[in-house]
JSON list of C-alpha atoms in Angstrom, two decimals:
[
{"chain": "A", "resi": 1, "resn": "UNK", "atom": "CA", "xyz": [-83.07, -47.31, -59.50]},
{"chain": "A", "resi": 2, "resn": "UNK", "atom": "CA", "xyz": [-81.46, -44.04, -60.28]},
{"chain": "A", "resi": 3, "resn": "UNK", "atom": "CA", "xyz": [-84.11, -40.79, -60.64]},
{"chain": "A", "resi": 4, "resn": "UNK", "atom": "CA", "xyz": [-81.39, -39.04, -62.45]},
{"chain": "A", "resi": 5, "resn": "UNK", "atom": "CA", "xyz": [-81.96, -41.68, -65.11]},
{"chain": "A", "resi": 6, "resn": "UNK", "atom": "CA", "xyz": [-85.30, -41.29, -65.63]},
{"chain": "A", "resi": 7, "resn": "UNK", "atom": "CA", "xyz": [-85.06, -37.39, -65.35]},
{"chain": "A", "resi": 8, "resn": "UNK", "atom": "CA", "xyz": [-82.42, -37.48, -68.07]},
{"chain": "A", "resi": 9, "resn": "UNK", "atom": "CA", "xyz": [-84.80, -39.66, -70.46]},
{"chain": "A", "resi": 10, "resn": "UNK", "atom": "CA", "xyz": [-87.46, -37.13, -70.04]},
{"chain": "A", "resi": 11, "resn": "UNK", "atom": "CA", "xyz": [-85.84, -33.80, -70.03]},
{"chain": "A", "resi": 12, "resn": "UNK", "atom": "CA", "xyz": [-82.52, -34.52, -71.68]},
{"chain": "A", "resi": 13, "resn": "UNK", "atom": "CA", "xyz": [-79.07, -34.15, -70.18]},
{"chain": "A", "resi": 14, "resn": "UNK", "atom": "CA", "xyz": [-78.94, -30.87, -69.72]},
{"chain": "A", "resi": 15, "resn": "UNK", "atom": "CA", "xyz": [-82.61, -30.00, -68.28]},
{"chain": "A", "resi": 16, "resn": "UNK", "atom": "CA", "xyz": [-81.97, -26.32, -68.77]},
{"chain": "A", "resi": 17, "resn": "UNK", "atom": "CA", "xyz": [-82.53, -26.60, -72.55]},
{"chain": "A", "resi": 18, "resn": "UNK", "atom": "CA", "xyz": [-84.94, -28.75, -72.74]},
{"chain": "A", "resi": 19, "resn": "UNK", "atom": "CA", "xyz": [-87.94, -26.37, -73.63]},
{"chain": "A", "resi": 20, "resn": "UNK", "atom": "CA", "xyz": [-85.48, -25.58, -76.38]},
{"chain": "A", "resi": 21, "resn": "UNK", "atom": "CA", "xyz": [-85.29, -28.42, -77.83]},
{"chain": "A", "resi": 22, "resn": "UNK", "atom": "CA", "xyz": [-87.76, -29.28, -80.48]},
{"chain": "A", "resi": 23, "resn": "UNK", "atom": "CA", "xyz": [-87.05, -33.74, -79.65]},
{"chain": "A", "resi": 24, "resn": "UNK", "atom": "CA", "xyz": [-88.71, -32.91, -75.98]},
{"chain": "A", "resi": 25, "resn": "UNK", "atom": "CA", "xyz": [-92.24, -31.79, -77.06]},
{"chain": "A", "resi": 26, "resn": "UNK", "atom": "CA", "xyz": [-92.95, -34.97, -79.40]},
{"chain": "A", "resi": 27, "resn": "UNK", "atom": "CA", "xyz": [-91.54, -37.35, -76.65]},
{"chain": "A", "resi": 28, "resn": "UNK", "atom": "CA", "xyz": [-93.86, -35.75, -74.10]},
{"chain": "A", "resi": 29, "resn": "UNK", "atom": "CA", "xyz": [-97.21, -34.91, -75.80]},
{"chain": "A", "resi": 30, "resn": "UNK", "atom": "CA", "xyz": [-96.82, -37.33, -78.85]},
{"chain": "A", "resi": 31, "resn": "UNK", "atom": "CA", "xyz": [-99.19, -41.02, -78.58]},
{"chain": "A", "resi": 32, "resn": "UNK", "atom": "CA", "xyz": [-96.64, -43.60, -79.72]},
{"chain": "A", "resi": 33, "resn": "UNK", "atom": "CA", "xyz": [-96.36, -46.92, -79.36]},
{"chain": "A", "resi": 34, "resn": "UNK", "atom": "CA", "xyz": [-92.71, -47.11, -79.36]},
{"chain": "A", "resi": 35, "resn": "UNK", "atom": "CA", "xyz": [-92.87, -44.96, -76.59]},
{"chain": "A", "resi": 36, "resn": "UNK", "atom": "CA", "xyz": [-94.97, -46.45, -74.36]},
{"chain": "A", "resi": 37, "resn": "UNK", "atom": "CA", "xyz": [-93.37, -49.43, -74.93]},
{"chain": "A", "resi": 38, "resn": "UNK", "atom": "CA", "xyz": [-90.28, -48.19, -74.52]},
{"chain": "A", "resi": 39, "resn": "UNK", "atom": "CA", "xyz": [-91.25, -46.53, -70.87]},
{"chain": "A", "resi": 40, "resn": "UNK", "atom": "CA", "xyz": [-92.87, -49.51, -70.04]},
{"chain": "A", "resi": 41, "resn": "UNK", "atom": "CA", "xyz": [-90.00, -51.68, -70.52]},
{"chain": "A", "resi": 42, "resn": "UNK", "atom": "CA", "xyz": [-87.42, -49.23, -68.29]},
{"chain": "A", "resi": 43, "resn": "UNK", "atom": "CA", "xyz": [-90.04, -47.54, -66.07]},
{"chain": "A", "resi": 44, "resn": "UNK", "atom": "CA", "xyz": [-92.81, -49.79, -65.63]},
{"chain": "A", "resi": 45, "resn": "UNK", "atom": "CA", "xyz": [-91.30, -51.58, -62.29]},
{"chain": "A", "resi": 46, "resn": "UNK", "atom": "CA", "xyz": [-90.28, -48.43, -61.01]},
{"chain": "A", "resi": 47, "resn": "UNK", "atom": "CA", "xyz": [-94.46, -47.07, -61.53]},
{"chain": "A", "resi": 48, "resn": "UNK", "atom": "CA", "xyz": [-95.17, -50.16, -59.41]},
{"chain": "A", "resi": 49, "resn": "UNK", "atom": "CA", "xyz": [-92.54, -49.00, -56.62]},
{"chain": "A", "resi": 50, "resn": "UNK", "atom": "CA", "xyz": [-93.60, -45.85, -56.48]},
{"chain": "A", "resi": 51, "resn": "UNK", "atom": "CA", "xyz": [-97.49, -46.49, -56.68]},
{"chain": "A", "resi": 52, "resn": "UNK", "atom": "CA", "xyz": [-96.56, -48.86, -53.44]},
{"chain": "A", "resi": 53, "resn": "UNK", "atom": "CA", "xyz": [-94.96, -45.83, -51.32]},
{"chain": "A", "resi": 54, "resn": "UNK", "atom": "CA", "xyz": [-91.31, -47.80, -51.69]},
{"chain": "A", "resi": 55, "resn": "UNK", "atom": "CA", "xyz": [-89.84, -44.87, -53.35]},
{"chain": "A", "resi": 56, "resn": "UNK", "atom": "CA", "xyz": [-91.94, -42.59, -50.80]},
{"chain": "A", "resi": 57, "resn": "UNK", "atom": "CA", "xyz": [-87.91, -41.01, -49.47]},
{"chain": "A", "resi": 58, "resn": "UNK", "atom": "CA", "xyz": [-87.25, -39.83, -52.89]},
{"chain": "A", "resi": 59, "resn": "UNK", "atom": "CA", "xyz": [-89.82, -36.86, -52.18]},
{"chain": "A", "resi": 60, "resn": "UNK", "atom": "CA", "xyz": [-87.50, -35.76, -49.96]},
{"chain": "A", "resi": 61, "resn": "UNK", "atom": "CA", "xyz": [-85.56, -33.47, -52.55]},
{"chain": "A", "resi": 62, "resn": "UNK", "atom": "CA", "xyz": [-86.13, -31.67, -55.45]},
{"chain": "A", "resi": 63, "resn": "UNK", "atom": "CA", "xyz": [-84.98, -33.83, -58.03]},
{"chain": "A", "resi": 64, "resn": "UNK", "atom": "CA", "xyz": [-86.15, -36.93, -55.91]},
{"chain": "A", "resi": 65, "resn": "UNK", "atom": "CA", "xyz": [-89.78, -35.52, -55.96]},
{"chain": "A", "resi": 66, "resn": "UNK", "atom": "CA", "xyz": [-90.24, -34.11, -59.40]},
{"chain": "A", "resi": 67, "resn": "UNK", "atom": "CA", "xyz": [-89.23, -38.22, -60.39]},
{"chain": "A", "resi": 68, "resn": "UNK", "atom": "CA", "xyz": [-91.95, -39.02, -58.21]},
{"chain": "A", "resi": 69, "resn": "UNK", "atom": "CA", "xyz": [-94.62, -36.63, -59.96]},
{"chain": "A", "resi": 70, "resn": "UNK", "atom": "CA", "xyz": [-93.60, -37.18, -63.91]},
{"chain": "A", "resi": 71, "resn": "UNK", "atom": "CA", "xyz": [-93.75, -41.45, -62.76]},
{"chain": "A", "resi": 72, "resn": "UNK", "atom": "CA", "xyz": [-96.82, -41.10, -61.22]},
{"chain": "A", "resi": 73, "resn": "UNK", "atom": "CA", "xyz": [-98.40, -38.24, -63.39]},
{"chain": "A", "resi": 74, "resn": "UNK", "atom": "CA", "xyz": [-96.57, -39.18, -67.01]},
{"chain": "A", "resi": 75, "resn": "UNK", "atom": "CA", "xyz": [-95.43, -42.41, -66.99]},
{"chain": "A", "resi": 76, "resn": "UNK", "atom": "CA", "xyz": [-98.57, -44.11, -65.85]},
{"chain": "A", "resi": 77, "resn": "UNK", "atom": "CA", "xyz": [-100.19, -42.23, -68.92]},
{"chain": "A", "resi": 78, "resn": "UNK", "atom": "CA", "xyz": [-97.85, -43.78, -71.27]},
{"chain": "A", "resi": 79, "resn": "UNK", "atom": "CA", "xyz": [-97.74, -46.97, -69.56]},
{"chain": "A", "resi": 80, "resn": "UNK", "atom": "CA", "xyz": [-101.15, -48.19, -69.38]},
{"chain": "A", "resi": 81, "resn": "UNK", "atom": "CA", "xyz": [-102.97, -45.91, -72.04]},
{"chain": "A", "resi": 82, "resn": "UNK", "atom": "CA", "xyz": [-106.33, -46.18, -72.53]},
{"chain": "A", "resi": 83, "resn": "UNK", "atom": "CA", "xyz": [-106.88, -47.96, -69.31]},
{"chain": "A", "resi": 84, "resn": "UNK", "atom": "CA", "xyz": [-108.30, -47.29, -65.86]},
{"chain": "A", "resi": 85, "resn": "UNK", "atom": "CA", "xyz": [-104.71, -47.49, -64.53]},
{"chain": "A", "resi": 86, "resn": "UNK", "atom": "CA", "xyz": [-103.43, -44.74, -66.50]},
{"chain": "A", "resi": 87, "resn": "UNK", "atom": "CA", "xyz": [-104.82, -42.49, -63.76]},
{"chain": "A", "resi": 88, "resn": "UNK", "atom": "CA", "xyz": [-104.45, -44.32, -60.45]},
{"chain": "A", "resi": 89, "resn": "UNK", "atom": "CA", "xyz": [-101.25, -41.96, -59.89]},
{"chain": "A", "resi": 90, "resn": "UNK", "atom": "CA", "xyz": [-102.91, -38.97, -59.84]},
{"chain": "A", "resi": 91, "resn": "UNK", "atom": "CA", "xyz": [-103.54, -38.91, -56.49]},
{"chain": "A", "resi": 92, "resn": "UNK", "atom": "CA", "xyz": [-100.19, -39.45, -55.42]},
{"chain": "A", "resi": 93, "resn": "UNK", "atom": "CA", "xyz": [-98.90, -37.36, -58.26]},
{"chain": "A", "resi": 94, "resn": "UNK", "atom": "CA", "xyz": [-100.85, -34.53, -56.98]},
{"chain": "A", "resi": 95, "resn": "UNK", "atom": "CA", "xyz": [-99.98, -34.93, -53.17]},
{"chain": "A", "resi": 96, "resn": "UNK", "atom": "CA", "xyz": [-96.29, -34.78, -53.97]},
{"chain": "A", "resi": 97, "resn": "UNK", "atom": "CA", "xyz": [-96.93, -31.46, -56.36]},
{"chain": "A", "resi": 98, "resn": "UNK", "atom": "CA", "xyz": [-98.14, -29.89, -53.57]},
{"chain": "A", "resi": 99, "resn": "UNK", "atom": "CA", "xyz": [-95.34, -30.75, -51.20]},
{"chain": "A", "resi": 100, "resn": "UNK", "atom": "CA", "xyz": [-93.17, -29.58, -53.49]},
{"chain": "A", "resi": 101, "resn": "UNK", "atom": "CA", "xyz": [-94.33, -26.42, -53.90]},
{"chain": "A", "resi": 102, "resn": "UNK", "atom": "CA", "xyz": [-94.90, -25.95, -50.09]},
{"chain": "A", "resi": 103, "resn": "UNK", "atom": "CA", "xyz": [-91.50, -26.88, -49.67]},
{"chain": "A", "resi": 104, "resn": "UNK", "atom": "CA", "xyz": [-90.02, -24.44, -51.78]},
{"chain": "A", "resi": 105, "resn": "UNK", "atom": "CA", "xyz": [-88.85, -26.70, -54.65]},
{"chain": "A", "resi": 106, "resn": "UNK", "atom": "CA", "xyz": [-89.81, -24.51, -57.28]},
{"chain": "A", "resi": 107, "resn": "UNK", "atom": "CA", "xyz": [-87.04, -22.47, -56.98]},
{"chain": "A", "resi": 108, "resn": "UNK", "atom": "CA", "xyz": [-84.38, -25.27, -57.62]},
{"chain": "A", "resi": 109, "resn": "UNK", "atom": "CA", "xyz": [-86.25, -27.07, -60.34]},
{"chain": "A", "resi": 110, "resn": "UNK", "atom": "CA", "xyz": [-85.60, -25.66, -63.67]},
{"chain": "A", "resi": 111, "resn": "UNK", "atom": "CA", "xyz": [-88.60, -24.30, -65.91]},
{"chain": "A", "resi": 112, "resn": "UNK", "atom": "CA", "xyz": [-89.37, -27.71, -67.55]},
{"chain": "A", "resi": 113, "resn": "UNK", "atom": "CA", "xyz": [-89.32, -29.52, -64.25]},
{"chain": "A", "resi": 114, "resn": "UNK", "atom": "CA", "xyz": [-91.39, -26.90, -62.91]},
{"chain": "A", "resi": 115, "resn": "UNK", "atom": "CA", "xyz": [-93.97, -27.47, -65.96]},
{"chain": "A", "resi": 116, "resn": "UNK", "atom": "CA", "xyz": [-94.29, -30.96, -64.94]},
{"chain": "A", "resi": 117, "resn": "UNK", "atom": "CA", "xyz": [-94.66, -30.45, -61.22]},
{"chain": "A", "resi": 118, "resn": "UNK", "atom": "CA", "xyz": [-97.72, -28.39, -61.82]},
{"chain": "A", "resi": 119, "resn": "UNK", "atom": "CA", "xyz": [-99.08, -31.24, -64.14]},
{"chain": "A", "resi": 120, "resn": "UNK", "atom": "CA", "xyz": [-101.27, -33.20, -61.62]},
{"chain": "A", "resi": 121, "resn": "UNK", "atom": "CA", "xyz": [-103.07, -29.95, -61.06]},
{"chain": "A", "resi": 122, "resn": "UNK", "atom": "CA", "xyz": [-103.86, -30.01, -64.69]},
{"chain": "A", "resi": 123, "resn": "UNK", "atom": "CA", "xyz": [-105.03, -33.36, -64.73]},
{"chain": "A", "resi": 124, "resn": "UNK", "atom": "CA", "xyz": [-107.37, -32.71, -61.43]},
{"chain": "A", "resi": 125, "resn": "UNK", "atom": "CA", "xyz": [-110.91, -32.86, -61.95]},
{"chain": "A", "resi": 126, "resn": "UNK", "atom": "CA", "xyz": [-111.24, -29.85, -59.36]},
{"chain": "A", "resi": 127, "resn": "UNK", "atom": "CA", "xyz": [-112.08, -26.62, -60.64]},
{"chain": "A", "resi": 128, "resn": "UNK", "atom": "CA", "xyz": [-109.56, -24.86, -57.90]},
{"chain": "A", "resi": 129, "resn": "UNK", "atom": "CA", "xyz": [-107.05, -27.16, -58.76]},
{"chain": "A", "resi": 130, "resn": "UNK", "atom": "CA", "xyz": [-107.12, -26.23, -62.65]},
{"chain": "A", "resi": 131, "resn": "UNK", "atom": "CA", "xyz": [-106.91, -22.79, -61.59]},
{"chain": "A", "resi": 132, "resn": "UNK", "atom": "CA", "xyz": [-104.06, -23.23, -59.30]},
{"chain": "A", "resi": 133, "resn": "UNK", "atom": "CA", "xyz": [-102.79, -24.46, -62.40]},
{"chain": "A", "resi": 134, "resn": "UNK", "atom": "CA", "xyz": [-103.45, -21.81, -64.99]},
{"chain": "A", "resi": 135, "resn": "UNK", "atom": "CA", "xyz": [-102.34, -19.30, -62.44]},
{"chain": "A", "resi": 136, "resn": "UNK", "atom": "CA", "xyz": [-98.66, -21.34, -62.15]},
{"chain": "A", "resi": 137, "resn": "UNK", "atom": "CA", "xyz": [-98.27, -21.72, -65.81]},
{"chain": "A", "resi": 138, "resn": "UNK", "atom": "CA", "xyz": [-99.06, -17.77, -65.99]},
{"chain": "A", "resi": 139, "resn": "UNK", "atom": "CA", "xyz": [-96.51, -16.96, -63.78]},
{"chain": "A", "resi": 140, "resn": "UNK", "atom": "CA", "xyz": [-93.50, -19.39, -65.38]},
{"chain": "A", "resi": 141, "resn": "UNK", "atom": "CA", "xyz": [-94.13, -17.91, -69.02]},
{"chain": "A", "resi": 142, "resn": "UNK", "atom": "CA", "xyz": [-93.65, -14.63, -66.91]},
{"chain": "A", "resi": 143, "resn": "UNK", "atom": "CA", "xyz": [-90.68, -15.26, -65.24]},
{"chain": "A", "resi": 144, "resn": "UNK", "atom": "CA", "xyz": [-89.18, -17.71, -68.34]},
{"chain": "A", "resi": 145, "resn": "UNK", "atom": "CA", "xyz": [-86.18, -17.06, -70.74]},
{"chain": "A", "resi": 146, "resn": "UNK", "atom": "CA", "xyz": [-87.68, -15.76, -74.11]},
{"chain": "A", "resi": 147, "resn": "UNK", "atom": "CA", "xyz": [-86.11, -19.20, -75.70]},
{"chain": "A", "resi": 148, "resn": "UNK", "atom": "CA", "xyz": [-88.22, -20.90, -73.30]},
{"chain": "A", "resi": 149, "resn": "UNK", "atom": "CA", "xyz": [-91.61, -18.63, -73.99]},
{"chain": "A", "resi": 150, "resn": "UNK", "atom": "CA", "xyz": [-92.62, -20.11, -77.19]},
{"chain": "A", "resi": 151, "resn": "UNK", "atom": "CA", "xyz": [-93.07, -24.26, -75.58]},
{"chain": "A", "resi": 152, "resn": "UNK", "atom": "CA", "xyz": [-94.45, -22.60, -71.85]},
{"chain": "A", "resi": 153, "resn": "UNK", "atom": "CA", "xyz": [-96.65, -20.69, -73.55]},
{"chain": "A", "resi": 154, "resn": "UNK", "atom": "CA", "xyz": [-97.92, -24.02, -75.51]},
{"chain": "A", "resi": 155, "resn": "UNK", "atom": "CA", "xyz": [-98.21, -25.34, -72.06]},
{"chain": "A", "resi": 156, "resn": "UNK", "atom": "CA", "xyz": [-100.06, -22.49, -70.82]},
{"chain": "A", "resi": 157, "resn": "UNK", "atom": "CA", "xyz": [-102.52, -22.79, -73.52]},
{"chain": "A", "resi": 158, "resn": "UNK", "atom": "CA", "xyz": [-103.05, -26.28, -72.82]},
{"chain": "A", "resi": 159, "resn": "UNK", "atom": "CA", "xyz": [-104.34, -25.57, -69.34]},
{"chain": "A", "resi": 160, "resn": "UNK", "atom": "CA", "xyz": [-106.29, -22.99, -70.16]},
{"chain": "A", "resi": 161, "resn": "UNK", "atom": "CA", "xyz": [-108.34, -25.72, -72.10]},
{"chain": "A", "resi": 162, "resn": "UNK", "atom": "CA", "xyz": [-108.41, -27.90, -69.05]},
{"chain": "A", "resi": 163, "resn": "UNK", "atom": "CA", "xyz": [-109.41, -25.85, -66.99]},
{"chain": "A", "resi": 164, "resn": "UNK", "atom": "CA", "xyz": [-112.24, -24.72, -69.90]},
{"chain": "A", "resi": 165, "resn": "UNK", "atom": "CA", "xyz": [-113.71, -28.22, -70.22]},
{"chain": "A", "resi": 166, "resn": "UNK", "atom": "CA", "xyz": [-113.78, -28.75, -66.33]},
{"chain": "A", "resi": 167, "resn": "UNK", "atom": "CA", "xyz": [-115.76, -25.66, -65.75]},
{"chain": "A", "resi": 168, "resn": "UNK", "atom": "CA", "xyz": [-118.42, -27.04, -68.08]},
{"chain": "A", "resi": 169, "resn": "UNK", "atom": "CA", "xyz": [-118.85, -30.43, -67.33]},
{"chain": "A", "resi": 170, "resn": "UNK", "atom": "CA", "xyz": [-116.95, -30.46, -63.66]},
{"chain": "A", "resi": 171, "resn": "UNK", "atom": "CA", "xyz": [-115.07, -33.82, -64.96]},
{"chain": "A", "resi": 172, "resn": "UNK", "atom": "CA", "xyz": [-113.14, -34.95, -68.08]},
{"chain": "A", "resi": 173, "resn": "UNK", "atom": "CA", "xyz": [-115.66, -36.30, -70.57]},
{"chain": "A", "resi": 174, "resn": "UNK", "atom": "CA", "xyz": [-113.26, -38.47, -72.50]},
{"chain": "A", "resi": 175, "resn": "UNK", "atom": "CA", "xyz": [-112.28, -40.44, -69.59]},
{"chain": "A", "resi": 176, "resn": "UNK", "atom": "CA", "xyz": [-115.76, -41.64, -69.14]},
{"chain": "A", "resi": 177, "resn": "UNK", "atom": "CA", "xyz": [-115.15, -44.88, -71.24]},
{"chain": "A", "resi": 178, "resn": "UNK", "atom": "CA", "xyz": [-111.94, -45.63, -70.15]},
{"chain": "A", "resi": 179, "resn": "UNK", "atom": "CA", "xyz": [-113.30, -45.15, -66.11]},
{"chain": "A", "resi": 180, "resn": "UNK", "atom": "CA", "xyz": [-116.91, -46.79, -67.06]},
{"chain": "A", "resi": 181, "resn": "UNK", "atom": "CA", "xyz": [-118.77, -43.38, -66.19]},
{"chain": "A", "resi": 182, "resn": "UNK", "atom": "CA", "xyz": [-121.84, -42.59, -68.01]},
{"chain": "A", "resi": 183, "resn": "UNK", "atom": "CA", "xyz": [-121.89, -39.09, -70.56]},
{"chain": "A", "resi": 184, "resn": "UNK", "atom": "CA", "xyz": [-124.37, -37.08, -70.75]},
{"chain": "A", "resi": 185, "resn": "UNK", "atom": "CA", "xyz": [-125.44, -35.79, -74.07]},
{"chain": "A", "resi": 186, "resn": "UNK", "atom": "CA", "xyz": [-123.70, -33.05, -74.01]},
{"chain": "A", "resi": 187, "resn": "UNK", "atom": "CA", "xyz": [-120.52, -34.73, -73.12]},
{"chain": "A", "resi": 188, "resn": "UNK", "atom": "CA", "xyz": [-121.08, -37.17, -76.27]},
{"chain": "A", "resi": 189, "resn": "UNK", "atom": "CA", "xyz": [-121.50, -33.94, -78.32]},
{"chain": "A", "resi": 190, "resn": "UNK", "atom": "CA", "xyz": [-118.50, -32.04, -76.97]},
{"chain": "A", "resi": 191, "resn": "UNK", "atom": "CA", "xyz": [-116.23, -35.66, -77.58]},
{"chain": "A", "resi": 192, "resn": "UNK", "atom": "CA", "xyz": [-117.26, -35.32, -81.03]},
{"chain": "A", "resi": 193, "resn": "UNK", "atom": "CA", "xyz": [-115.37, -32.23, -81.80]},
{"chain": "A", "resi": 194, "resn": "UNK", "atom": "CA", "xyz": [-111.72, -31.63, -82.71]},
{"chain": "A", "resi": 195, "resn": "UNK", "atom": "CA", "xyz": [-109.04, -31.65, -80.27]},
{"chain": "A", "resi": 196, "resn": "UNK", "atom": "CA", "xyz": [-111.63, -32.62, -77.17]},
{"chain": "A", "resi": 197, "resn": "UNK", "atom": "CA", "xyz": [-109.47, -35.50, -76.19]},
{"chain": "A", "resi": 198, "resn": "UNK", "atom": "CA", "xyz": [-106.40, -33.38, -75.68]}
]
């Protein structure tokens, strides 16, 4: 296992352009079969690993750790959509985002590996969390390359909806099927709109 191989399927070979590059977007926020399938087939094993703590000495660098996060954050997404598994990263996913951070990463990680790092503080069910996040994203559409603006600001926008949705309900609602959690009527009602499932 190599984490420059999966970085280089996920951001592209040169990392610095990636947010330029209109390929990146629909392999990270598209659902597609072939996709999953695809990470599955190279990646799956390596979830496992890293889900076990094997790959636990890869957090010990930048490039190393932001592996860690888009496995444990991304991957498992892809690889077992629609299923209780597809979040049983998180909490490693988020652990490791906030080492990184309190180790200084951030400032060797380019801007699309920084995106990603803040992830599992998107995907947090806690209110400070999601505005940890929103505050992060805020600050790398700042500090980004106007090329880069247009994609960080997507991502920006994103969290601000996160962070919307966990204010109100304190949870995501469309998870409740896949995780076997009751909704409320209001949750059922909100589900029904456009664009609630992210």
């Amino acid at each position: 296992m190599n984490p420059a191989a999966l970085r280089e399927f996920w951001f592209g070979p040169e990392p610095q352009l990636a947010l330029r590059d209109p390929a990146r977007p629909r392999l990270w926020w598209r659902k597609d079969p072939a996709t999953d399938a695809e990470i599955r087939a190279r990646f799956g094993s390596w979830l496992a690993e890293a889900l076990s703590g094997a790959l636990d000495a890869w957090a010990g660098e930048p490039g190393g750790l932001i592996t860690l996060v888009v496995l444990c954050d991304q991957f498992s997404r892809n690889i077992h959509r629609d299923m209780p598994a597809a979040f049983a990263g998180d909490g490693r996913a988020l652990a490791w985002c906030r080492e990184g951070m309190a180790a200084g990463y951030e400032d060797q990680l380019t801007a699309v590996e920084r995106a990603f790092l803040y992830m599992p503080l998107e995907h947090s069910e806690s209110l400070a969390d999601q505005e940890e996040c929103v505050d992060r994203f805020a600050g790398l559409v700042e500090e980004a390359a106007a090329a880069e603006r247009g994609e960080l600001r997507r991502m920006l926008d994103h969290a601000l909806r996160h962070r919307e949705v966990i204010r109100r309900f304190g949870r995501f609602p469309h998870r409740n099927d896949i995780l076997g959690r009751p909704s409320s009527a209001a949750e059922i009602a909100f589900l029904q709109t456009p664009g609630a499932r992210f």
